[in-house]
Amino acid sequence: MYIELFFTDDLLMDFITASLAAALMRRRPPVWRLLAVSAAAAAAACVSAYGAPFFRSLPARALQLALVSLAIPGRGLGLRLRAAGAVLTATFAVGGCAAAAVFLTGGSMNNGALIGGIGLRAGLIGAAAASLLPRAARGLRLRGAPDQTAELAFIYKGRRFVFRGMVDTGNSLTEPLTG
């Protein structure tokens, strides 16, 4: 494989993974930050694949994980650890989408490498499916309960009174048996 194709492929997958990780952390980093981190991680992957054996070691992999987690803005060790966890979760999800696309198109696995049944199309389907994950993750995030209060204001003898009360959606203001 040509190095520029390897770099482009890795850049795309790192961008999708970082976008999904940010969505899992409920963050919206700027696109330039996602691209910069993805380009740095793709360059590190190219060096790892085509050169220095240090980049294949466990410490180097941990550094690459830390690098991709920098796509998620914020400070502090706790946030960095949660970001690294989100990147690992996103990596499993994106890789799962790509593997599903390969297997659904008649592909197989050989010595740990996925062999696409239809080549480039399987990769594009996997990337397209993975690109939908950030929006799905944002849609699934838990939101607080809707506001169940209402404000009642009235004027009596020239004075304005404002009261807050709970909305009772179970009250239909009619007796259920007779209507």
PDB file of C-alpha atoms in Angstrom:
ATOM      1  CA  MET A   1       0.000   0.000   0.000  1.00  0.00           C
ATOM      2  CA  TYR A   2       1.234   3.489  -0.780  1.00  0.00           C
ATOM      3  CA  ILE A   3       2.109   5.597   2.238  1.00  0.00           C
ATOM      4  CA  GLU A   4      -0.225   8.444   1.221  1.00  0.00           C
ATOM      5  CA  LEU A   5      -3.185   6.037   0.973  1.00  0.00           C
ATOM      6  CA  PHE A   6      -2.297   4.551   4.359  1.00  0.00           C
ATOM      7  CA  PHE A   7      -2.080   8.066   5.827  1.00  0.00           C
ATOM      8  CA  THR A   8      -5.418   9.121   4.279  1.00  0.00           C
ATOM      9  CA  ASP A   9      -7.179   5.980   5.478  1.00  0.00           C
ATOM     10  CA  ASP A  10      -5.800   6.366   8.996  1.00  0.00           C
ATOM     11  CA  LEU A  11      -6.611  10.098   9.022  1.00  0.00           C
ATOM     12  CA  LEU A  12     -10.250   9.365   8.125  1.00  0.00           C
ATOM     13  CA  MET A  13     -10.639   6.636  10.729  1.00  0.00           C
ATOM     14  CA  ASP A  14      -8.909   8.727  13.418  1.00  0.00           C
ATOM     15  CA  PHE A  15     -11.194  11.671  12.594  1.00  0.00           C
ATOM     16  CA  ILE A  16     -14.308   9.502  12.857  1.00  0.00           C
ATOM     17  CA  THR A  17     -13.046   7.903  16.075  1.00  0.00           C
ATOM     18  CA  ALA A  18     -12.159  11.259  17.657  1.00  0.00           C
ATOM     19  CA  SER A  19     -15.537  12.706  16.615  1.00  0.00           C
ATOM     20  CA  LEU A  20     -17.368   9.785  18.196  1.00  0.00           C
ATOM     21  CA  ALA A  21     -15.248  10.008  21.366  1.00  0.00           C
ATOM     22  CA  ALA A  22     -16.072  13.725  21.647  1.00  0.00           C
ATOM     23  CA  ALA A  23     -19.771  12.949  21.208  1.00  0.00           C
ATOM     24  CA  LEU A  24     -19.561  10.288  23.923  1.00  0.00           C
ATOM     25  CA  MET A  25     -18.019  12.931  26.216  1.00  0.00           C
ATOM     26  CA  ARG A  26     -20.746  15.423  25.202  1.00  0.00           C
ATOM     27  CA  ARG A  27     -18.161  17.800  23.742  1.00  0.00           C
ATOM     28  CA  ARG A  28     -18.049  19.579  20.395  1.00  0.00           C
ATOM     29  CA  PRO A  29     -14.428  20.316  19.531  1.00  0.00           C
ATOM     30  CA  PRO A  30     -13.720  22.512  16.505  1.00  0.00           C
ATOM     31  CA  VAL A  31     -13.096  20.654  13.259  1.00  0.00           C
ATOM     32  CA  TRP A  32      -9.556  22.044  13.012  1.00  0.00           C
ATOM     33  CA  ARG A  33      -8.704  20.416  16.345  1.00  0.00           C
ATOM     34  CA  LEU A  34     -10.095  17.049  15.224  1.00  0.00           C
ATOM     35  CA  LEU A  35      -8.157  17.283  11.944  1.00  0.00           C
ATOM     36  CA  ALA A  36      -4.895  18.319  13.641  1.00  0.00           C
ATOM     37  CA  VAL A  37      -5.028  15.486  16.168  1.00  0.00           C
ATOM     38  CA  SER A  38      -6.095  12.994  13.495  1.00  0.00           C
ATOM     39  CA  ALA A  39      -3.238  14.062  11.204  1.00  0.00           C
ATOM     40  CA  ALA A  40      -0.693  13.707  14.022  1.00  0.00           C
ATOM     41  CA  ALA A  41      -2.043  10.257  14.932  1.00  0.00           C
ATOM     42  CA  ALA A  42      -2.043   9.193  11.259  1.00  0.00           C
ATOM     43  CA  ALA A  43       1.573  10.351  10.898  1.00  0.00           C
ATOM     44  CA  ALA A  44       2.514   8.331  14.002  1.00  0.00           C
ATOM     45  CA  ALA A  45       0.757   5.291  12.508  1.00  0.00           C
ATOM     46  CA  CYS A  46       2.717   5.703   9.268  1.00  0.00           C
ATOM     47  CA  VAL A  47       6.002   5.824  11.171  1.00  0.00           C
ATOM     48  CA  SER A  48       4.896   2.778  13.124  1.00  0.00           C
ATOM     49  CA  ALA A  49       3.933   0.809  10.015  1.00  0.00           C
ATOM     50  CA  TYR A  50       6.905   1.816   7.865  1.00  0.00           C
ATOM     51  CA  GLY A  51       9.752   2.412  10.235  1.00  0.00           C
ATOM     52  CA  ALA A  52      10.776   2.682  13.823  1.00  0.00           C
ATOM     53  CA  PRO A  53      10.050  -0.416  15.908  1.00  0.00           C
ATOM     54  CA  PHE A  54       9.598   1.794  19.006  1.00  0.00           C
ATOM     55  CA  PHE A  55       6.251   2.938  17.606  1.00  0.00           C
ATOM     56  CA  ARG A  56       4.987  -0.661  17.777  1.00  0.00           C
ATOM     57  CA  SER A  57       5.631  -0.952  21.534  1.00  0.00           C
ATOM     58  CA  LEU A  58       3.047  -0.689  24.298  1.00  0.00           C
ATOM     59  CA  PRO A  59       4.313   2.713  25.554  1.00  0.00           C
ATOM     60  CA  ALA A  60       4.062   4.090  22.036  1.00  0.00           C
ATOM     61  CA  ARG A  61       0.493   2.790  21.726  1.00  0.00           C
ATOM     62  CA  ALA A  62      -0.361   4.487  25.027  1.00  0.00           C
ATOM     63  CA  LEU A  63       1.127   7.732  23.672  1.00  0.00           C
ATOM     64  CA  GLN A  64      -0.972   7.410  20.513  1.00  0.00           C
ATOM     65  CA  LEU A  65      -4.087   6.884  22.653  1.00  0.00           C
ATOM     66  CA  ALA A  66      -3.195   9.989  24.668  1.00  0.00           C
ATOM     67  CA  LEU A  67      -2.632  11.905  21.428  1.00  0.00           C
ATOM     68  CA  VAL A  68      -6.061  11.061  20.008  1.00  0.00           C
ATOM     69  CA  SER A  69      -7.696  11.846  23.355  1.00  0.00           C
ATOM     70  CA  LEU A  70      -6.332  15.413  23.000  1.00  0.00           C
ATOM     71  CA  ALA A  71      -9.051  15.979  20.402  1.00  0.00           C
ATOM     72  CA  ILE A  72     -11.443  16.355  23.331  1.00  0.00           C
ATOM     73  CA  PRO A  73     -11.007  19.816  24.856  1.00  0.00           C
ATOM     74  CA  GLY A  74     -10.546  20.243  28.580  1.00  0.00           C
ATOM     75  CA  ARG A  75      -7.980  20.043  31.346  1.00  0.00           C
ATOM     76  CA  GLY A  76      -7.171  17.764  34.205  1.00  0.00           C
ATOM     77  CA  LEU A  77      -6.051  14.189  34.659  1.00  0.00           C
ATOM     78  CA  GLY A  78      -9.584  12.925  35.321  1.00  0.00           C
ATOM     79  CA  LEU A  79     -10.855  14.371  32.050  1.00  0.00           C
ATOM     80  CA  ARG A  80      -7.852  12.977  30.144  1.00  0.00           C
ATOM     81  CA  LEU A  81      -8.520   9.492  31.539  1.00  0.00           C
ATOM     82  CA  ARG A  82     -12.229   9.713  30.654  1.00  0.00           C
ATOM     83  CA  ALA A  83     -11.264  10.985  27.192  1.00  0.00           C
ATOM     84  CA  ALA A  84      -8.909   8.017  26.727  1.00  0.00           C
ATOM     85  CA  GLY A  85     -11.748   5.685  27.753  1.00  0.00           C
ATOM     86  CA  ALA A  86     -14.075   7.410  25.281  1.00  0.00           C
ATOM     87  CA  VAL A  87     -11.455   6.999  22.525  1.00  0.00           C
ATOM     88  CA  LEU A  88     -11.141   3.275  23.289  1.00  0.00           C
ATOM     89  CA  THR A  89     -14.935   2.894  23.272  1.00  0.00           C
ATOM     90  CA  ALA A  90     -15.177   4.807  19.998  1.00  0.00           C
ATOM     91  CA  THR A  91     -12.381   2.673  18.513  1.00  0.00           C
ATOM     92  CA  PHE A  92     -14.293  -0.502  19.324  1.00  0.00           C
ATOM     93  CA  ALA A  93     -17.492   0.952  17.821  1.00  0.00           C
ATOM     94  CA  VAL A  94     -15.838   2.216  14.615  1.00  0.00           C
ATOM     95  CA  GLY A  95     -13.870  -1.014  14.191  1.00  0.00           C
ATOM     96  CA  GLY A  96     -17.046  -2.999  14.788  1.00  0.00           C
ATOM     97  CA  CYS A  97     -18.860  -1.061  12.068  1.00  0.00           C
ATOM     98  CA  ALA A  98     -16.008  -1.677   9.630  1.00  0.00           C
ATOM     99  CA  ALA A  99     -15.852  -5.396  10.531  1.00  0.00           C
ATOM    100  CA  ALA A 100     -19.626  -5.729  10.172  1.00  0.00           C
ATOM    101  CA  ALA A 101     -19.490  -4.104   6.741  1.00  0.00           C
ATOM    102  CA  VAL A 102     -16.698  -6.466   5.652  1.00  0.00           C
ATOM    103  CA  PHE A 103     -18.472  -9.597   6.899  1.00  0.00           C
ATOM    104  CA  LEU A 104     -21.848  -8.516   5.493  1.00  0.00           C
ATOM    105  CA  THR A 105     -20.283  -8.100   2.054  1.00  0.00           C
ATOM    106  CA  GLY A 106     -18.739 -11.558   1.997  1.00  0.00           C
ATOM    107  CA  GLY A 107     -15.349 -10.673   3.446  1.00  0.00           C
ATOM    108  CA  SER A 108     -13.262 -12.640   5.906  1.00  0.00           C
ATOM    109  CA  MET A 109     -10.439 -12.341   8.404  1.00  0.00           C
ATOM    110  CA  ASN A 110      -6.971 -13.676   7.685  1.00  0.00           C
ATOM    111  CA  ASN A 111      -4.151 -13.448  10.286  1.00  0.00           C
ATOM    112  CA  GLY A 112      -5.934 -10.605  12.079  1.00  0.00           C
ATOM    113  CA  ALA A 113      -6.528  -8.561   8.916  1.00  0.00           C
ATOM    114  CA  LEU A 114      -9.975  -7.989   7.469  1.00  0.00           C
ATOM    115  CA  ILE A 115     -10.222  -8.958   3.807  1.00  0.00           C
ATOM    116  CA  GLY A 116     -13.086  -7.058   2.185  1.00  0.00           C
ATOM    117  CA  GLY A 117     -15.568  -8.947   0.083  1.00  0.00           C
ATOM    118  CA  ILE A 118     -15.920  -6.000  -2.261  1.00  0.00           C
ATOM    119  CA  GLY A 119     -12.780  -4.036  -1.434  1.00  0.00           C
ATOM    120  CA  LEU A 120     -13.137  -0.297  -1.368  1.00  0.00           C
ATOM    121  CA  ARG A 121     -16.919  -0.366  -1.125  1.00  0.00           C
ATOM    122  CA  ALA A 122     -16.779  -2.285   2.153  1.00  0.00           C
ATOM    123  CA  GLY A 123     -14.439   0.320   3.588  1.00  0.00           C
ATOM    124  CA  LEU A 124     -16.655   3.158   2.429  1.00  0.00           C
ATOM    125  CA  ILE A 125     -19.749   1.499   3.879  1.00  0.00           C
ATOM    126  CA  GLY A 126     -17.936   1.019   7.200  1.00  0.00           C
ATOM    127  CA  ALA A 127     -16.777   4.649   7.213  1.00  0.00           C
ATOM    128  CA  ALA A 128     -20.274   5.880   6.344  1.00  0.00           C
ATOM    129  CA  ALA A 129     -21.829   3.764   9.097  1.00  0.00           C
ATOM    130  CA  ALA A 130     -19.208   4.924  11.593  1.00  0.00           C
ATOM    131  CA  SER A 131     -19.749   8.568  10.639  1.00  0.00           C
ATOM    132  CA  LEU A 132     -23.341   8.265  11.887  1.00  0.00           C
ATOM    133  CA  LEU A 133     -22.229   7.175  15.370  1.00  0.00           C
ATOM    134  CA  PRO A 134     -21.440  10.653  16.796  1.00  0.00           C
ATOM    135  CA  ARG A 135     -24.945  11.920  16.029  1.00  0.00           C
ATOM    136  CA  ALA A 136     -26.463   8.743  17.468  1.00  0.00           C
ATOM    137  CA  ALA A 137     -24.358   9.099  20.630  1.00  0.00           C
ATOM    138  CA  ARG A 138     -25.488  12.700  21.066  1.00  0.00           C
ATOM    139  CA  GLY A 139     -29.100  11.612  20.592  1.00  0.00           C
ATOM    140  CA  LEU A 140     -28.779   8.888  23.229  1.00  0.00           C
ATOM    141  CA  ARG A 141     -27.269  11.040  25.939  1.00  0.00           C
ATOM    142  CA  LEU A 142     -29.361  11.261  29.020  1.00  0.00           C
ATOM    143  CA  ARG A 143     -31.158  14.516  29.443  1.00  0.00           C
ATOM    144  CA  GLY A 144     -32.724  15.833  32.583  1.00  0.00           C
ATOM    145  CA  ALA A 145     -36.443  15.484  33.078  1.00  0.00           C
ATOM    146  CA  PRO A 146     -38.459  18.232  31.394  1.00  0.00           C
ATOM    147  CA  ASP A 147     -39.449  21.131  33.582  1.00  0.00           C
ATOM    148  CA  GLN A 148     -42.624  20.113  35.406  1.00  0.00           C
ATOM    149  CA  THR A 149     -43.374  23.547  36.820  1.00  0.00           C
ATOM    150  CA  ALA A 150     -45.523  26.409  35.628  1.00  0.00           C
ATOM    151  CA  GLU A 151     -45.793  30.007  36.629  1.00  0.00           C
ATOM    152  CA  LEU A 152     -49.174  31.555  37.429  1.00  0.00           C
ATOM    153  CA  ALA A 153     -49.397  35.333  37.559  1.00  0.00           C
ATOM    154  CA  PHE A 154     -52.480  37.428  38.363  1.00  0.00           C
ATOM    155  CA  ILE A 155     -53.289  40.955  39.445  1.00  0.00           C
ATOM    156  CA  TYR A 156     -55.561  41.567  42.446  1.00  0.00           C
ATOM    157  CA  LYS A 157     -56.415  45.076  43.628  1.00  0.00           C
ATOM    158  CA  GLY A 158     -53.536  46.536  41.660  1.00  0.00           C
ATOM    159  CA  ARG A 159     -50.922  44.147  43.035  1.00  0.00           C
ATOM    160  CA  ARG A 160     -49.276  41.483  40.919  1.00  0.00           C
ATOM    161  CA  PHE A 161     -48.935  38.003  42.415  1.00  0.00           C
ATOM    162  CA  VAL A 162     -46.745  35.291  40.895  1.00  0.00           C
ATOM    163  CA  PHE A 163     -46.864  31.647  41.996  1.00  0.00           C
ATOM    164  CA  ARG A 164     -44.917  28.643  40.802  1.00  0.00           C
ATOM    165  CA  GLY A 165     -46.640  25.298  40.797  1.00  0.00           C
ATOM    166  CA  MET A 166     -46.133  21.719  39.688  1.00  0.00           C
ATOM    167  CA  VAL A 167     -47.817  20.633  36.463  1.00  0.00           C
ATOM    168  CA  ASP A 168     -50.027  17.616  37.116  1.00  0.00           C
ATOM    169  CA  THR A 169     -50.405  15.920  33.743  1.00  0.00           C
ATOM    170  CA  GLY A 170     -52.561  13.170  35.272  1.00  0.00           C
ATOM    171  CA  ASN A 171     -55.323  15.614  36.122  1.00  0.00           C
ATOM    172  CA  SER A 172     -57.942  15.808  33.386  1.00  0.00           C
ATOM    173  CA  LEU A 173     -60.251  18.030  35.481  1.00  0.00           C
ATOM    174  CA  THR A 174     -63.104  15.532  34.987  1.00  0.00           C
ATOM    175  CA  GLU A 175     -64.298  12.633  37.067  1.00  0.00           C
ATOM    176  CA  PRO A 176     -63.179   9.495  35.159  1.00  0.00           C
ATOM    177  CA  LEU A 177     -66.288   7.331  35.686  1.00  0.00           C
ATOM    178  CA  THR A 178     -69.029   9.798  34.786  1.00  0.00           C
ATOM    179  CA  GLY A 179     -67.019  12.251  32.721  1.00  0.00           C
TER     180      GLY A 179
END
